[in-house]
Every structure is written in structure tokens, then in C-alpha cells.
mmCIF file of C-alpha atoms and ligand atoms in Angstrom:
data_model
loop_
_atom_site.group_PDB
_atom_site.id
_atom_site.type_symbol
_atom_site.label_atom_id
_atom_site.label_comp_id
_atom_site.label_asym_id
_atom_site.label_seq_id
_atom_site.Cartn_x
_atom_site.Cartn_y
_atom_site.Cartn_z
ATOM 1 C CA ALA A 8 24.635 85.798 -7.594
ATOM 2 C CA ASN A 9 25.802 88.935 -5.820
ATOM 3 C CA GLY A 10 23.388 91.855 -5.736
ATOM 4 C CA ASP A 11 23.799 95.166 -7.546
ATOM 5 C CA GLN A 12 27.231 96.430 -6.496
ATOM 6 C CA THR A 13 27.278 99.508 -8.703
ATOM 7 C CA LYS A 14 25.243 101.862 -6.507
ATOM 8 C CA GLU A 15 26.898 102.939 -3.286
ATOM 9 C CA PRO A 16 24.540 102.632 -0.291
ATOM 10 C CA ALA A 17 23.891 105.930 1.536
ATOM 11 C CA CYS A 18 25.510 104.612 4.720
ATOM 12 C CA PHE A 19 28.899 104.356 2.929
ATOM 13 C CA SER A 20 29.250 108.018 2.170
ATOM 14 C CA SER A 21 27.044 110.029 4.451
ATOM 15 C CA VAL A 22 29.540 110.752 7.229
ATOM 16 C CA ILE A 23 33.060 110.098 5.915
ATOM 17 C CA PRO A 24 33.545 109.142 2.236
ATOM 18 C CA GLY A 25 34.766 105.546 1.879
ATOM 19 C CA TRP A 26 33.593 104.664 5.377
ATOM 20 C CA PHE A 27 30.480 102.785 6.505
ATOM 21 C CA SER A 28 28.540 104.821 9.072
ATOM 22 C CA GLU A 29 25.881 103.137 11.139
ATOM 23 C CA MET A 30 22.927 105.464 11.509
ATOM 24 C CA SER A 31 19.555 104.592 12.959
ATOM 25 C CA PRO A 32 16.675 106.275 14.767
ATOM 26 C CA MET A 33 17.510 103.810 17.544
ATOM 27 C CA TRP A 34 20.716 105.769 18.298
ATOM 28 C CA PRO A 35 20.044 109.310 17.086
ATOM 29 C CA GLY A 36 22.937 111.772 16.974
ATOM 30 C CA GLU A 37 25.726 109.209 16.785
ATOM 31 C CA ALA A 38 27.171 106.929 14.114
ATOM 32 C CA HIS A 39 29.997 104.467 14.562
ATOM 33 C CA SER A 40 32.090 104.247 11.375
ATOM 34 C CA LEU A 41 34.355 101.602 9.851
ATOM 35 C CA LYS A 42 36.691 102.112 6.915
ATOM 36 C CA VAL A 43 35.527 100.072 3.904
ATOM 37 C CA GLU A 44 38.170 98.244 1.844
ATOM 38 C CA LYS A 45 35.791 96.486 -0.504
ATOM 39 C CA VAL A 46 32.085 95.836 -0.859
ATOM 40 C CA LEU A 47 31.674 92.066 -1.269
ATOM 41 C CA PHE A 48 27.899 91.691 -1.488
ATOM 42 C CA GLN A 49 24.816 93.870 -1.727
ATOM 43 C CA GLY A 50 21.356 92.384 -1.960
ATOM 44 C CA LYS A 51 17.745 92.862 -0.973
ATOM 45 C CA SER A 52 15.846 89.936 0.489
ATOM 46 C CA ASP A 53 12.108 89.775 1.137
ATOM 47 C CA TYR A 54 12.817 91.134 4.628
ATOM 48 C CA GLN A 55 15.849 93.417 4.599
ATOM 49 C CA ASP A 56 18.865 94.934 2.823
ATOM 50 C CA VAL A 57 21.904 92.693 3.143
ATOM 51 C CA ILE A 58 25.479 93.977 2.765
ATOM 52 C CA VAL A 59 28.861 92.332 3.313
ATOM 53 C CA PHE A 60 32.018 94.426 3.182
ATOM 54 C CA GLN A 61 35.683 93.983 3.952
ATOM 55 C CA SER A 62 36.644 96.508 6.633
ATOM 56 C CA ALA A 63 40.133 97.831 7.288
ATOM 57 C CA THR A 64 40.272 96.767 10.941
ATOM 58 C CA TYR A 65 37.470 94.314 11.860
ATOM 59 C CA GLY A 66 37.628 91.787 8.997
ATOM 60 C CA LYS A 67 34.470 91.089 7.028
ATOM 61 C CA VAL A 68 31.279 92.770 8.251
ATOM 62 C CA LEU A 69 27.624 91.674 7.864
ATOM 63 C CA VAL A 70 25.097 94.536 7.760
ATOM 64 C CA LEU A 71 21.291 94.163 7.749
ATOM 65 C CA ASP A 72 19.144 97.231 7.033
ATOM 66 C CA GLY A 73 22.151 99.490 7.667
ATOM 67 C CA VAL A 74 22.946 97.932 11.078
ATOM 68 C CA ILE A 75 26.087 95.880 11.820
ATOM 69 C CA GLN A 76 25.177 92.317 12.800
ATOM 70 C CA LEU A 77 28.647 90.889 13.111
ATOM 71 C CA THR A 78 32.293 91.432 12.299
ATOM 72 C CA GLU A 79 34.878 88.674 12.076
ATOM 73 C CA ARG A 80 36.962 90.285 14.788
ATOM 74 C CA ASP A 81 34.449 90.699 17.601
ATOM 75 C CA GLU A 82 31.634 88.212 16.819
ATOM 76 C CA CYS A 83 33.093 85.839 19.423
ATOM 77 C CA ALA A 84 32.092 88.174 22.258
ATOM 78 C CA TYR A 85 28.432 88.140 21.271
ATOM 79 C CA GLN A 86 27.994 84.552 20.069
ATOM 80 C CA GLU A 87 29.833 82.966 22.991
ATOM 81 C CA MET A 88 28.022 85.022 25.624
ATOM 82 C CA ILE A 89 24.474 84.712 24.252
ATOM 83 C CA THR A 90 24.963 80.936 24.063
ATOM 84 C CA HIS A 91 27.019 79.953 27.089
ATOM 85 C CA LEU A 92 25.322 82.262 29.620
ATOM 86 C CA PRO A 93 22.157 80.116 29.343
ATOM 87 C CA LEU A 94 23.676 76.722 28.483
ATOM 88 C CA CYS A 95 26.356 76.786 31.193
ATOM 89 C CA SER A 96 23.685 77.689 33.772
ATOM 90 C CA ILE A 97 21.771 74.372 33.592
ATOM 91 C CA PRO A 98 23.006 70.798 33.844
ATOM 92 C CA ASN A 99 22.798 68.633 30.699
ATOM 93 C CA PRO A 100 20.877 70.761 28.187
ATOM 94 C CA LYS A 101 19.529 68.359 25.536
ATOM 95 C CA LYS A 102 17.062 70.200 23.318
ATOM 96 C CA VAL A 103 17.869 73.761 22.271
ATOM 97 C CA LEU A 104 15.959 76.218 20.048
ATOM 98 C CA VAL A 105 17.654 79.174 18.339
ATOM 99 C CA ILE A 106 15.454 81.969 16.948
ATOM 100 C CA GLY A 107 17.169 84.234 14.362
ATOM 101 C CA GLY A 108 20.937 83.804 14.331
ATOM 102 C CA GLY A 109 21.066 83.194 10.572
ATOM 103 C CA ASP A 110 24.830 83.630 10.468
ATOM 104 C CA GLY A 111 25.249 80.278 12.270
ATOM 105 C CA GLY A 112 27.521 81.551 15.048
ATOM 106 C CA VAL A 113 25.173 80.603 17.868
ATOM 107 C CA LEU A 114 24.872 77.115 16.350
ATOM 108 C CA ARG A 115 28.677 76.859 16.392
ATOM 109 C CA GLU A 116 28.626 77.674 20.099
ATOM 110 C CA VAL A 117 25.673 75.421 21.039
ATOM 111 C CA ALA A 118 27.500 72.570 19.293
ATOM 112 C CA ARG A 119 30.290 72.780 21.915
ATOM 113 C CA HIS A 120 27.889 71.255 24.454
ATOM 114 C CA ALA A 121 28.206 67.486 24.225
ATOM 115 C CA SER A 122 24.955 66.878 26.161
ATOM 116 C CA VAL A 123 22.903 68.597 23.425
ATOM 117 C CA GLU A 124 21.026 66.109 21.222
ATOM 118 C CA GLN A 125 18.875 68.405 19.077
ATOM 119 C CA ILE A 126 19.354 72.008 17.906
ATOM 120 C CA ASP A 127 16.322 73.522 16.175
ATOM 121 C CA MET A 128 16.787 76.874 14.518
ATOM 122 C CA CYS A 129 14.204 79.211 12.987
ATOM 123 C CA GLU A 130 15.598 82.078 10.907
ATOM 124 C CA ILE A 131 13.274 84.260 8.835
ATOM 125 C CA ASP A 132 15.710 85.189 6.053
ATOM 126 C CA LYS A 133 17.374 82.542 3.864
ATOM 127 C CA MET A 134 19.603 85.203 2.301
ATOM 128 C CA VAL A 135 21.366 85.709 5.661
ATOM 129 C CA VAL A 136 22.083 81.964 5.859
ATOM 130 C CA ASP A 137 23.389 81.798 2.278
ATOM 131 C CA VAL A 138 25.531 84.939 2.570
ATOM 132 C CA SER A 139 27.023 83.722 5.840
ATOM 133 C CA LYS A 140 27.936 80.347 4.303
ATOM 134 C CA GLN A 141 29.604 82.182 1.402
ATOM 135 C CA PHE A 142 31.487 84.912 3.274
ATOM 136 C CA PHE A 143 31.771 83.824 6.923
ATOM 137 C CA PRO A 144 32.764 80.137 6.862
ATOM 138 C CA ASN A 145 34.183 80.253 10.397
ATOM 139 C CA VAL A 146 30.810 81.441 11.677
ATOM 140 C CA ALA A 147 28.558 79.356 9.414
ATOM 141 C CA ILE A 148 30.522 76.240 10.426
ATOM 142 C CA GLY A 149 27.708 75.851 12.961
ATOM 143 C CA TYR A 150 25.461 74.543 10.158
ATOM 144 C CA GLU A 151 27.716 71.527 9.670
ATOM 145 C CA ASP A 152 26.714 69.970 12.990
ATOM 146 C CA PRO A 153 24.421 66.962 12.352
ATOM 147 C CA ARG A 154 22.227 67.879 15.351
ATOM 148 C CA VAL A 155 21.046 71.080 13.591
ATOM 149 C CA ASN A 156 17.566 71.229 12.115
ATOM 150 C CA LEU A 157 17.090 74.535 10.209
ATOM 151 C CA VAL A 158 13.643 75.964 9.494
ATOM 152 C CA ILE A 159 13.310 79.109 7.365
ATOM 153 C CA GLY A 160 10.358 81.017 8.798
ATOM 154 C CA ASP A 161 9.127 83.520 11.338
ATOM 155 C CA GLY A 162 10.274 82.735 14.870
ATOM 156 C CA VAL A 163 7.015 84.062 16.304
ATOM 157 C CA ALA A 164 4.905 81.554 14.349
ATOM 158 C CA PHE A 165 7.413 78.746 14.995
ATOM 159 C CA LEU A 166 7.158 79.191 18.752
ATOM 160 C CA LYS A 167 3.360 79.421 18.705
ATOM 161 C CA ASN A 168 3.327 75.939 17.176
ATOM 162 C CA ALA A 169 6.119 74.442 19.307
ATOM 163 C CA ALA A 170 5.134 71.609 21.638
ATOM 164 C CA GLU A 171 4.589 72.709 25.230
ATOM 165 C CA GLY A 172 7.477 72.089 27.628
ATOM 166 C CA SER A 173 9.695 70.770 24.857
ATOM 167 C CA TYR A 174 12.952 72.778 25.120
ATOM 168 C CA ASP A 175 15.657 72.984 27.794
ATOM 169 C CA ALA A 176 16.842 76.305 26.387
ATOM 170 C CA VAL A 177 15.726 78.933 23.870
ATOM 171 C CA ILE A 178 18.234 81.458 22.505
ATOM 172 C CA VAL A 179 16.821 84.484 20.705
ATOM 173 C CA ASP A 180 19.587 85.948 18.531
ATOM 174 C CA SER A 181 17.580 88.695 16.909
ATOM 175 C CA SER A 182 18.219 91.966 15.161
ATOM 176 C CA ASP A 183 16.823 95.226 16.607
ATOM 177 C CA PRO A 184 13.078 95.749 17.149
ATOM 178 C CA ILE A 185 12.677 97.721 13.904
ATOM 179 C CA GLY A 186 11.789 95.460 10.953
ATOM 180 C CA PRO A 187 11.246 91.690 11.049
ATOM 181 C CA ALA A 188 12.401 91.277 14.668
ATOM 182 C CA LYS A 189 9.848 93.700 16.173
ATOM 183 C CA GLU A 190 7.577 91.024 17.601
ATOM 184 C CA LEU A 191 10.512 89.169 19.156
ATOM 185 C CA PHE A 192 10.593 91.922 21.796
ATOM 186 C CA GLU A 193 6.876 91.814 22.653
ATOM 187 C CA LYS A 194 4.956 90.149 25.469
ATOM 188 C CA PRO A 195 3.082 87.469 23.443
ATOM 189 C CA PHE A 196 6.425 86.225 22.107
ATOM 190 C CA PHE A 197 7.853 85.843 25.608
ATOM 191 C CA GLN A 198 4.671 83.982 26.591
ATOM 192 C CA SER A 199 5.216 81.497 23.745
ATOM 193 C CA VAL A 200 8.842 81.057 24.811
ATOM 194 C CA ALA A 201 7.781 80.270 28.390
ATOM 195 C CA ARG A 202 5.196 77.785 27.100
ATOM 196 C CA ALA A 203 7.768 75.982 24.953
ATOM 197 C CA LEU A 204 10.267 75.589 27.814
ATOM 198 C CA ARG A 205 10.269 72.664 30.249
ATOM 199 C CA PRO A 206 10.010 73.486 33.982
ATOM 200 C CA GLY A 207 13.337 75.087 34.981
ATOM 201 C CA GLY A 208 14.163 75.702 31.294
ATOM 202 C CA VAL A 209 16.045 78.856 30.311
ATOM 203 C CA VAL A 210 15.826 81.624 27.731
ATOM 204 C CA CYS A 211 18.458 84.138 26.672
ATOM 205 C CA THR A 212 17.439 86.972 24.377
ATOM 206 C CA GLN A 213 19.375 89.807 22.800
ATOM 207 C CA ALA A 214 18.369 92.778 24.962
ATOM 208 C CA GLU A 215 19.976 95.908 23.521
ATOM 209 C CA SER A 216 22.275 98.498 25.138
ATOM 210 C CA LEU A 217 22.247 99.862 28.684
ATOM 211 C CA TRP A 218 23.541 103.179 27.341
ATOM 212 C CA LEU A 219 20.940 103.618 24.604
ATOM 213 C CA HIS A 220 17.841 101.575 25.302
ATOM 214 C CA MET A 221 16.867 101.615 28.967
ATOM 215 C CA ASP A 222 13.244 102.197 27.876
ATOM 216 C CA ILE A 223 13.220 98.981 25.793
ATOM 217 C CA ILE A 224 15.047 97.109 28.570
ATOM 218 C CA GLU A 225 12.513 98.278 31.191
ATOM 219 C CA ASP A 226 9.651 96.912 29.088
ATOM 220 C CA ILE A 227 11.408 93.594 28.515
ATOM 221 C CA VAL A 228 12.200 93.230 32.222
ATOM 222 C CA SER A 229 8.661 93.971 33.381
ATOM 223 C CA ASN A 230 7.162 91.586 30.812
ATOM 224 C CA CYS A 231 9.620 88.879 31.805
ATOM 225 C CA ARG A 232 8.953 89.323 35.532
ATOM 226 C CA GLU A 233 5.258 88.718 34.842
ATOM 227 C CA ILE A 234 5.833 85.709 32.615
ATOM 228 C CA PHE A 235 8.846 83.809 33.984
ATOM 229 C CA LYS A 236 8.288 82.518 37.484
ATOM 230 C CA GLY A 237 11.842 81.220 37.999
ATOM 231 C CA SER A 238 14.623 83.808 37.851
ATOM 232 C CA VAL A 239 14.872 86.970 35.739
ATOM 233 C CA ASN A 240 18.276 88.601 35.170
ATOM 234 C CA TYR A 241 19.979 91.111 32.895
ATOM 235 C CA ALA A 242 23.574 90.533 31.790
ATOM 236 C CA TRP A 243 25.788 92.466 29.391
ATOM 237 C CA THR A 244 29.047 92.307 27.521
ATOM 238 C CA SER A 245 31.363 94.385 25.390
ATOM 239 C CA VAL A 246 31.096 94.221 21.577
ATOM 240 C CA PRO A 247 33.048 97.136 20.079
ATOM 241 C CA THR A 248 31.108 97.288 16.808
ATOM 242 C CA TYR A 249 27.633 97.339 18.374
ATOM 243 C CA PRO A 250 26.097 100.768 19.035
ATOM 244 C CA SER A 251 27.615 102.175 22.245
ATOM 245 C CA GLY A 252 30.030 99.209 22.341
ATOM 246 C CA VAL A 253 27.923 97.053 24.649
ATOM 247 C CA ILE A 254 25.039 94.612 24.264
ATOM 248 C CA GLY A 255 22.771 93.075 26.866
ATOM 249 C CA PHE A 256 20.950 89.796 27.354
ATOM 250 C CA MET A 257 17.782 88.929 29.222
ATOM 251 C CA LEU A 258 18.135 85.594 30.997
ATOM 252 C CA CYS A 259 15.062 83.984 32.522
ATOM 253 C CA SER A 260 13.987 80.570 33.759
ATOM 254 C CA THR A 261 10.559 79.013 34.105
ATOM 255 C CA GLU A 262 9.172 77.719 37.391
ATOM 256 C CA GLY A 263 10.816 74.426 38.352
ATOM 257 C CA PRO A 264 14.313 73.425 39.384
ATOM 258 C CA ASP A 265 16.134 76.598 40.525
ATOM 259 C CA VAL A 266 18.490 78.259 38.044
ATOM 260 C CA ASP A 267 21.186 80.513 39.504
ATOM 261 C CA PHE A 268 22.483 82.210 36.356
ATOM 262 C CA LYS A 269 25.278 83.978 38.226
ATOM 263 C CA HIS A 270 27.000 80.720 39.178
ATOM 264 C CA PRO A 271 27.535 78.470 36.134
ATOM 265 C CA VAL A 272 27.130 74.739 36.842
ATOM 266 C CA ASN A 273 27.844 73.282 33.405
ATOM 267 C CA PRO A 274 31.381 73.992 32.161
ATOM 268 C CA ILE A 275 32.177 73.619 28.455
ATOM 269 C CA ASP A 276 34.008 70.466 27.481
ATOM 270 C CA GLU A 277 37.522 71.520 26.368
ATOM 271 C CA SER A 278 37.512 68.923 23.571
ATOM 272 C CA SER A 279 34.965 71.082 21.686
ATOM 273 C CA SER A 280 37.900 73.318 20.689
ATOM 274 C CA LYS A 281 39.120 70.624 18.280
ATOM 275 C CA SER A 282 36.163 70.939 15.924
ATOM 276 C CA ASN A 283 34.881 74.443 16.688
ATOM 277 C CA GLY A 284 38.078 76.343 17.474
ATOM 278 C CA PRO A 285 39.059 77.610 20.924
ATOM 279 C CA LEU A 286 36.752 79.823 22.963
ATOM 280 C CA LYS A 287 38.013 83.388 22.535
ATOM 281 C CA PHE A 288 35.877 85.333 25.008
ATOM 282 C CA TYR A 289 33.772 83.263 27.400
ATOM 283 C CA ASN A 290 35.060 81.890 30.698
ATOM 284 C CA ALA A 291 33.460 81.182 34.080
ATOM 285 C CA GLU A 292 34.661 84.484 35.608
ATOM 286 C CA ILE A 293 33.275 86.632 32.800
ATOM 287 C CA HIS A 294 30.013 84.647 33.052
ATOM 288 C CA SER A 295 29.452 85.742 36.666
ATOM 289 C CA ALA A 296 30.781 89.259 36.035
ATOM 290 C CA ALA A 297 28.277 89.802 33.194
ATOM 291 C CA PHE A 298 25.474 90.092 35.761
ATOM 292 C CA CYS A 299 27.083 93.004 37.645
ATOM 293 C CA LEU A 300 25.233 96.134 36.571
ATOM 294 C CA PRO A 301 26.214 99.806 36.704
ATOM 295 C CA SER A 302 24.274 101.626 39.444
ATOM 296 C CA PHE A 303 21.986 103.576 37.088
ATOM 297 C CA ALA A 304 20.814 100.364 35.417
ATOM 298 C CA LYS A 305 20.675 98.276 38.590
ATOM 299 C CA LYS A 306 18.260 100.749 40.138
ATOM 300 C CA VAL A 307 15.865 100.634 37.192
ATOM 301 C CA ILE A 308 16.095 96.899 36.494
ATOM 302 C CA GLU A 309 15.678 95.872 40.138
ATOM 303 C CA SER A 310 12.682 98.178 40.585
ATOM 304 C CA LYS A 311 10.690 96.446 37.819
HETATM 305 N N1 SAM B 952 24.469 86.638 15.462
HETATM 306 C C1 SAM B 952 24.674 87.986 15.175
HETATM 307 C C2 SAM B 952 25.922 88.526 15.847
HETATM 308 O O1 SAM B 952 26.928 87.885 15.860
HETATM 309 O O2 SAM B 952 25.916 89.625 16.326
HETATM 310 C C3 SAM B 952 23.590 88.973 15.191
HETATM 311 C C4 SAM B 952 22.240 88.960 14.787
HETATM 312 S S1 SAM B 952 21.499 87.806 13.698
HETATM 313 C C5 SAM B 952 22.240 87.958 12.152
HETATM 314 C C6 SAM B 952 19.846 88.363 13.671
HETATM 315 C C7 SAM B 952 18.945 87.523 12.778
HETATM 316 O O3 SAM B 952 17.595 87.543 13.238
HETATM 317 C C8 SAM B 952 18.920 87.979 11.332
HETATM 318 O O4 SAM B 952 19.497 87.005 10.526
HETATM 319 C C9 SAM B 952 17.430 88.189 11.038
HETATM 320 O O5 SAM B 952 17.065 87.808 9.735
HETATM 321 C C10 SAM B 952 16.788 87.299 12.099
HETATM 322 N N2 SAM B 952 15.388 87.616 12.398
HETATM 323 C C11 SAM B 952 14.824 88.845 12.500
HETATM 324 N N3 SAM B 952 13.507 88.728 12.763
HETATM 325 C C12 SAM B 952 13.220 87.397 12.833
HETATM 326 C C13 SAM B 952 12.020 86.655 13.077
HETATM 327 N N4 SAM B 952 10.843 87.267 13.303
HETATM 328 N N5 SAM B 952 12.106 85.298 13.086
HETATM 329 C C14 SAM B 952 13.291 84.673 12.867
HETATM 330 N N6 SAM B 952 14.451 85.339 12.614
HETATM 331 C C15 SAM B 952 14.422 86.676 12.604
#
């Protein structure tokens, strides 16, 4: 059943009445706003507040703890990049682990890779999965793939127990490091990821905004340089409804066969468009371009 829809959440009225305004201590002094047509769902899970609303210009919007996770209009930019940057960088990925990503969009994208035999996913919050299946069928379509094995639980614990060297790729589609995703940005988590990857395996994690979070990015980069003995790279893309309009990814490989993330070796099979719809954002050119950094960020990231 839908949650209590009678009380208007503070973020709907605090800046412009009838608009959702995204406010967080992670981006003080600014708040991106979207006009709300209708609130479709409001609930509180064991982990976070969950809201779905129909916006005037970006389709339906999923909000967790007051922060936009996806909109129907621009989710392609995030889901396609966080998935294909790692999977198109290695030949024949077979076993893939997704941490977070409860909406199912990353699963939809992983499923485009015909070489993949097993897709494990560990999402902490069942309410996100259920709400996505109800309101975002074109995103949650990822759950229909028979290769998917969904575990509801904490990604940190899941990875601690994962068999050593067992995955070709790990994709960490997490929320921000306030709330349940905090540990997904810390060193012990990256150590478990490295342990779970096979030699020359790859990880791609959500790594915040160059404009807002250079301090977080610096910490992630220096941890990753210590832990991953293959390559360590930062990439970014444009997602209009994320704070500052951009989002970054940390891409690393473990020691073993060389991975050159900037030059994709594993193109996506065009026939995947039949079942999963056409790619809307990703292509080989944008893959390589994603690793070009503005000078201010290049200086900091390369010095770590
Ligand atoms: N895929 C989305 C998009 O298109 O932008 C964005 C983020 S996704 C919904 C983030 C997910 O990470 C949430 O569903 C959240 O419940 C999950 N999550 C947060 N902490 C977690 C943890 N410790 N273990 C597993 N999942 C976690």
C-alpha cells in the first residue's frame, strides 16, 4: 500500500510552493527544484524515506531521504555510463556484482552484455525494489532477466562474504555517503571489492560531483591507489537532475591483465536493443571522453 500521502514533505514547499527542492548538507546554499504535478508514493522503509512524484518536465522521479535518485528523462545517462564504462573495458565479462541499484536500471544495462552469465545484486532496501517495479517499469525491467540473482541485504556484509577472485566486474550504484551508503565510500569496503575481483577484474563506483565533492573524491582516489594495483581512473558524465548536473565514477582494476579504461574493447551487441530498448546515451566516443578531466580536477586527482 502507498504510504501516508496526506502530509506534504518539507522539501516540497520550502523553496517554491508546489515544487520539490533538493536540499542537503552535502550541497549547502543551493537547491535544484522540479515542479511537482502529483505525489504518487510516500513511505518510510527501515533505512530511508522513499518518495515518488510525477514532475512537470522530467517524468516520474524517485527520491530517497530528500535526494533525487533518478528521473525517467535522464536516468539513461547515469545507468548506461556506470555500467558500460566498466563492462565495455574488458573482454567477455561473465560474472558481475551490483551493489545498491535497487531501481533495476543497472541490471537492465548489464543484461545487454551477451557474455554475462550471472548477475548478482545486493540492495539493502526492499522498498526501493518494490516501488521501482510499481512506478518505473522501464527501469525495473532489469529484474526480468533470468541471469539476475537478487539479495536484499547490506552490500558491505555481502562483499565481506563473497568468494575471493570470483567476479569479473563489480558495479557500486550507491546513494550518497550520508545514511545507509556511508560505508560504501570507505577503505575497508574497497578492500573487500578488490578481494572479490579476479586478477584484471574491474570496479566502477558512483563517485560524486567534481563541482561539489573534491574532498570526497580525493579520499576515494587515494584509497583506490593504495588498494587497486592495476589502473585507477576518474570519469564523469552529465545528469541534469543530480546536484551540480554532473556525476563521477571511480574505475579501477586489480593487478593482472592490463585494463585501459579509456579505450573500450568490448562493444555492446546491437541486438540487445530488441529486449532492453535502444541505448540513449552511451557510445564509444563518449566512453573515452568521460575520462577527460577539467584542469582543476586533473591536478588534484593525478597528484594523489
Ligand atoms: N540507479 C540510480 C540512478 O539512476 O541514479 C541511483 C541510485 S540507487 C537507487 C542507490 C541505492 O543504493 C538505493 O536503492 C539504496 O537503498 C542502496 N544502498 C544504499 N546503501 C546500501 C548498502 N549499504 N548496501 C546495499 N545497497 C545500498
